């Protein structure tokens, strides 16, 4: 039976972050039950409220709404002594502080880890930045695009010989948010043993680089610089999007058993003895020739027919869908509850993505609408 409280119920998080990586981290914690108090400048708040995304009815953008559900907003200007004093009082009963200022800013504001830990030794303090708190790039401004470029991600995204292309998803931002959340819950567990908090930091650059597991492996194993492969996989073939009579499908025959099933399902068993495709290294070396042969066969029928046939044969396959098809029409998305709605006092019913984390006793829940600027200042300071 599910518990009405979330897994992180009882943890109080002071959220000094804005834009994406930090807010994504704290939203993950909030979905799992943490009491996340978003500290915002009274004059403007999180810059995503006004200057990013799409506004509909009110002034807050949909980009802000997408990343700040389940939080309470408190307006404090940390440059004002009285407001800073109020924040420091909140720190005394907090479990976690998360910030994504540029390195050095928290020290100037008087809200750095050493200052806050002196008031609350159990405090877990997490910093997210573009490049980390140390190293030659530490002082550089950090955005996902820059992190993708400098970490190598853009060098392997797109097609060979094409112009630079970033990954369609902001992997630096979202990856840093997830790694930061993982560090925080790990530190909470460590605190149950030691009774002490600690300092955590991660960066967009390191998050993007840490996800480059196949690319770094290829480079270290071969000495060759990895190149963009479009939709293909650099460790196996065929594993990519292929053209059909009426569009494209994706398939993954990334081991010998699946390769044999694929050839049988497509009635191209002669490929099993073709020296160009006999082993996975052979198929990787001749990836373009293999794709051409398979696409010639796939051109005889439509995507849906091929997907059904391949799945029936036990070969992983699927169509390529756009976000309208995924969010509005996909029965699996609906069955898994990945599109949720939240009542907002200005926007009305707002659709948001559900949590991908499934927990049988303490499930993630959407409890609060994304807050209006300063909506909970009196409430929280009164507590």
XYZ file of C-alpha atoms in Angstrom, residues 51-337:
287
model
C 12.665 35.723 -20.133
C 12.476 32.077 -21.209
C 9.854 29.982 -22.935
C 6.258 30.887 -23.670
C 3.893 32.941 -21.528
C 0.158 32.270 -21.955
C -2.152 34.014 -19.476
C 0.074 35.370 -16.723
C 3.638 36.662 -16.711
C 5.268 33.360 -15.762
C 6.544 31.408 -18.757
C 5.642 27.810 -19.398
C 9.363 27.082 -19.110
C 9.193 28.163 -15.463
C 6.050 26.121 -14.848
C 7.734 23.036 -16.298
C 10.549 23.058 -13.718
C 9.077 24.399 -10.481
C 6.054 22.391 -9.389
C 5.814 21.185 -5.785
C 7.830 24.178 -4.515
C 7.058 27.183 -2.321
C 8.337 30.627 -3.310
C 9.833 33.068 -0.795
C 11.068 36.508 -1.818
C 14.349 37.520 -0.177
C 17.022 39.879 -1.457
C 20.185 38.362 -0.019
C 22.013 41.685 -0.473
C 19.695 43.259 2.131
C 20.878 42.609 5.721
C 17.384 41.975 7.045
C 16.544 39.544 4.263
C 19.880 37.797 4.669
C 19.185 37.409 8.385
C 15.841 35.793 7.560
C 17.543 33.386 5.182
C 20.160 32.461 7.780
C 17.383 31.668 10.246
C 15.850 29.331 7.672
C 19.227 27.640 7.251
C 19.259 26.637 10.913
C 16.329 24.253 10.386
C 17.090 23.268 6.779
C 18.525 19.960 5.617
C 19.752 20.971 2.181
C 20.785 24.106 0.290
C 21.125 24.021 -3.495
C 22.656 26.914 -5.470
C 23.800 27.531 -9.019
C 25.459 30.942 -8.836
C 28.753 31.398 -10.621
C 31.690 30.362 -8.402
C 32.504 33.031 -5.830
C 29.088 34.666 -5.698
C 27.863 32.793 -2.614
C 30.984 33.861 -0.710
C 30.327 37.516 -1.549
C 26.685 37.154 -0.480
C 27.611 35.424 2.773
C 25.732 32.207 1.949
C 28.647 29.913 1.051
C 29.008 26.436 2.506
C 31.515 27.287 5.222
C 29.363 30.145 6.509
C 26.152 28.114 6.537
C 27.717 24.907 7.880
C 28.989 26.857 10.884
C 25.340 27.544 11.725
C 24.105 24.063 10.842
C 26.727 21.263 10.795
C 24.130 18.800 9.494
C 23.563 20.911 6.395
C 24.033 19.322 2.977
C 25.061 22.006 0.513
C 25.069 21.413 -3.242
C 26.480 23.650 -5.985
C 25.764 23.336 -9.706
C 27.858 25.398 -12.106
C 28.950 25.454 -15.709
C 32.420 23.978 -15.209
C 32.836 23.277 -11.491
C 34.257 25.277 -8.610
C 37.927 24.665 -9.488
C 40.063 24.319 -12.595
C 40.985 26.721 -15.414
C 37.390 26.993 -16.683
C 35.751 27.572 -13.296
C 35.096 31.278 -13.838
C 33.543 30.842 -17.266
C 29.785 31.324 -17.666
C 28.093 28.008 -18.310
C 25.206 27.122 -20.567
C 24.155 23.730 -21.862
C 25.162 24.620 -25.420
C 28.676 25.562 -24.279
C 28.970 22.434 -22.132
C 27.909 20.218 -25.040
C 30.441 21.888 -27.321
C 33.397 21.726 -24.949
C 32.703 18.235 -23.559
C 32.772 16.597 -26.997
C 29.035 15.915 -27.253
C 28.529 18.181 -30.264
C 31.447 16.560 -32.082
C 29.561 13.234 -32.262
C 26.036 14.581 -32.775
C 24.539 14.804 -36.247
C 25.929 13.232 -39.416
C 29.479 12.931 -40.696
C 30.524 16.038 -42.609
C 27.543 18.067 -41.433
C 27.497 21.350 -39.549
C 27.791 21.265 -35.738
C 24.600 20.008 -34.091
C 23.800 19.923 -30.391
C 21.921 17.049 -28.820
C 18.217 17.835 -29.071
C 17.809 17.516 -25.301
C 19.843 19.709 -22.904
C 21.919 16.816 -21.599
C 24.368 19.063 -19.732
C 21.652 20.886 -17.818
C 19.434 17.902 -17.102
C 22.359 15.587 -16.452
C 23.855 17.996 -13.920
C 20.471 18.247 -12.214
C 20.145 14.476 -11.953
C 23.733 13.959 -10.770
C 23.246 16.690 -8.179
C 20.036 15.065 -6.903
C 21.837 11.721 -6.683
C 24.642 13.346 -4.705
C 22.142 14.947 -2.342
C 20.221 11.770 -1.497
C 23.555 9.957 -1.091
C 24.686 12.649 1.353
C 21.410 12.335 3.254
C 22.068 8.611 3.636
C 25.646 9.266 4.766
C 24.352 11.753 7.329
C 22.248 9.036 8.955
C 25.535 7.268 9.777
C 27.775 10.213 10.612
C 25.364 12.915 11.759
C 27.267 15.399 9.603
C 26.425 17.224 6.423
C 28.810 17.827 3.546
C 29.501 19.852 0.434
C 28.544 18.549 -3.025
C 29.275 20.035 -6.419
C 28.808 19.095 -10.042
C 28.751 20.890 -13.361
C 27.111 20.936 -16.769
C 30.469 20.211 -18.408
C 31.198 17.154 -16.256
C 27.646 15.845 -16.593
C 27.852 15.916 -20.383
C 31.308 14.343 -20.314
C 30.243 11.654 -17.833
C 27.531 10.540 -20.253
C 30.132 10.006 -22.980
C 30.725 6.389 -21.924
C 30.673 4.858 -25.421
C 32.622 7.677 -27.034
C 35.446 7.648 -24.481
C 35.583 3.851 -24.732
C 35.895 4.007 -28.516
C 38.694 6.551 -28.328
C 40.686 4.685 -25.679
C 40.199 1.323 -27.412
C 41.045 2.416 -30.962
C 42.991 5.652 -30.690
C 40.611 7.087 -33.280
C 38.597 10.244 -32.581
C 34.870 9.339 -32.500
C 32.832 10.816 -35.335
C 29.104 11.572 -35.662
C 27.028 8.593 -36.793
C 23.552 10.051 -37.158
C 21.169 7.642 -35.445
C 23.620 4.703 -35.461
C 25.343 3.168 -32.451
C 29.121 3.173 -32.227
C 29.308 -0.215 -30.478
C 27.012 -2.374 -32.611
C 25.174 -2.621 -35.925
C 22.485 -2.543 -37.110
C 21.174 -0.224 -34.410
C 19.721 2.879 -36.057
C 16.896 4.525 -37.965
C 16.233 3.127 -41.434
C 14.017 4.350 -44.250
C 10.870 2.407 -45.158
C 8.317 2.838 -47.930
C 6.506 5.647 -46.097
C 8.936 6.949 -43.483
C 11.448 5.574 -40.995
C 11.661 2.959 -38.288
C 14.253 2.252 -35.619
C 15.565 -1.212 -34.926
C 18.150 -2.718 -32.636
C 19.763 -5.980 -33.698
C 22.754 -5.462 -31.445
C 23.711 -9.061 -30.748
C 24.089 -12.204 -32.861
C 20.776 -13.698 -31.812
C 18.868 -10.548 -32.784
C 20.859 -10.202 -36.015
C 19.794 -13.716 -37.024
C 16.175 -12.967 -36.150
C 16.282 -9.742 -38.160
C 17.627 -11.471 -41.274
C 15.021 -14.178 -40.968
C 12.150 -11.711 -40.449
C 13.207 -9.613 -43.451
C 13.866 -12.735 -45.534
C 17.474 -11.720 -46.185
C 19.224 -14.717 -44.631
C 21.943 -14.494 -47.283
C 23.360 -11.617 -45.234
C 24.278 -14.072 -42.489
C 27.055 -15.483 -44.655
C 28.022 -12.243 -46.382
C 31.640 -11.571 -45.297
C 30.855 -7.866 -44.936
C 28.300 -8.575 -42.212
C 29.325 -11.889 -40.633
C 30.296 -10.484 -37.211
C 29.409 -7.329 -35.301
C 32.849 -5.777 -36.004
C 32.267 -6.539 -39.697
C 28.857 -4.903 -39.592
C 30.250 -1.846 -37.801
C 33.020 -1.473 -40.382
C 30.482 -1.722 -43.211
C 27.658 0.096 -41.454
C 26.715 2.282 -44.437
C 26.596 -0.673 -46.853
C 24.489 -2.641 -44.384
C 22.023 0.231 -43.981
C 21.667 0.496 -47.761
C 20.931 -3.227 -48.116
C 18.379 -3.205 -45.315
C 16.677 -0.056 -46.606
C 16.273 -1.624 -50.020
C 14.311 -4.433 -48.408
C 12.378 -2.106 -46.071
C 11.310 0.055 -49.017
C 8.797 -2.608 -49.998
C 6.393 -1.893 -47.104
C 5.398 0.807 -44.640
C 6.764 1.532 -41.189
C 3.808 0.181 -39.199
C 3.819 -3.111 -41.096
C 7.531 -3.614 -40.582
C 7.423 -2.699 -36.899
C 4.633 -5.215 -36.294
C 6.516 -7.926 -38.181
C 9.808 -7.264 -36.389
C 8.243 -7.176 -32.949
C 6.474 -10.444 -33.705
C 9.871 -11.894 -34.611
C 11.372 -10.687 -31.332
C 13.442 -7.879 -32.852
C 13.325 -4.537 -30.945
C 11.790 -1.953 -33.283
C 9.670 1.183 -33.173
C 8.448 4.122 -35.235
C 9.804 7.665 -34.937
C 7.142 9.890 -33.414
C 6.831 13.625 -32.920
C 5.796 15.188 -29.626
C 2.162 15.619 -30.645
C 1.939 11.899 -31.247
C 3.764 11.147 -28.007
C 1.964 13.579 -25.684
C -1.539 13.518 -27.166
C -1.971 10.131 -28.786
C 0.353 7.513 -27.308
C -1.610 4.978 -25.217
C 1.499 3.881 -23.319
C 2.260 7.448 -22.225
C -1.334 7.680 -21.008
C -1.203 4.327 -19.226
C 2.036 5.199 -17.459
C 0.775 8.603 -16.335
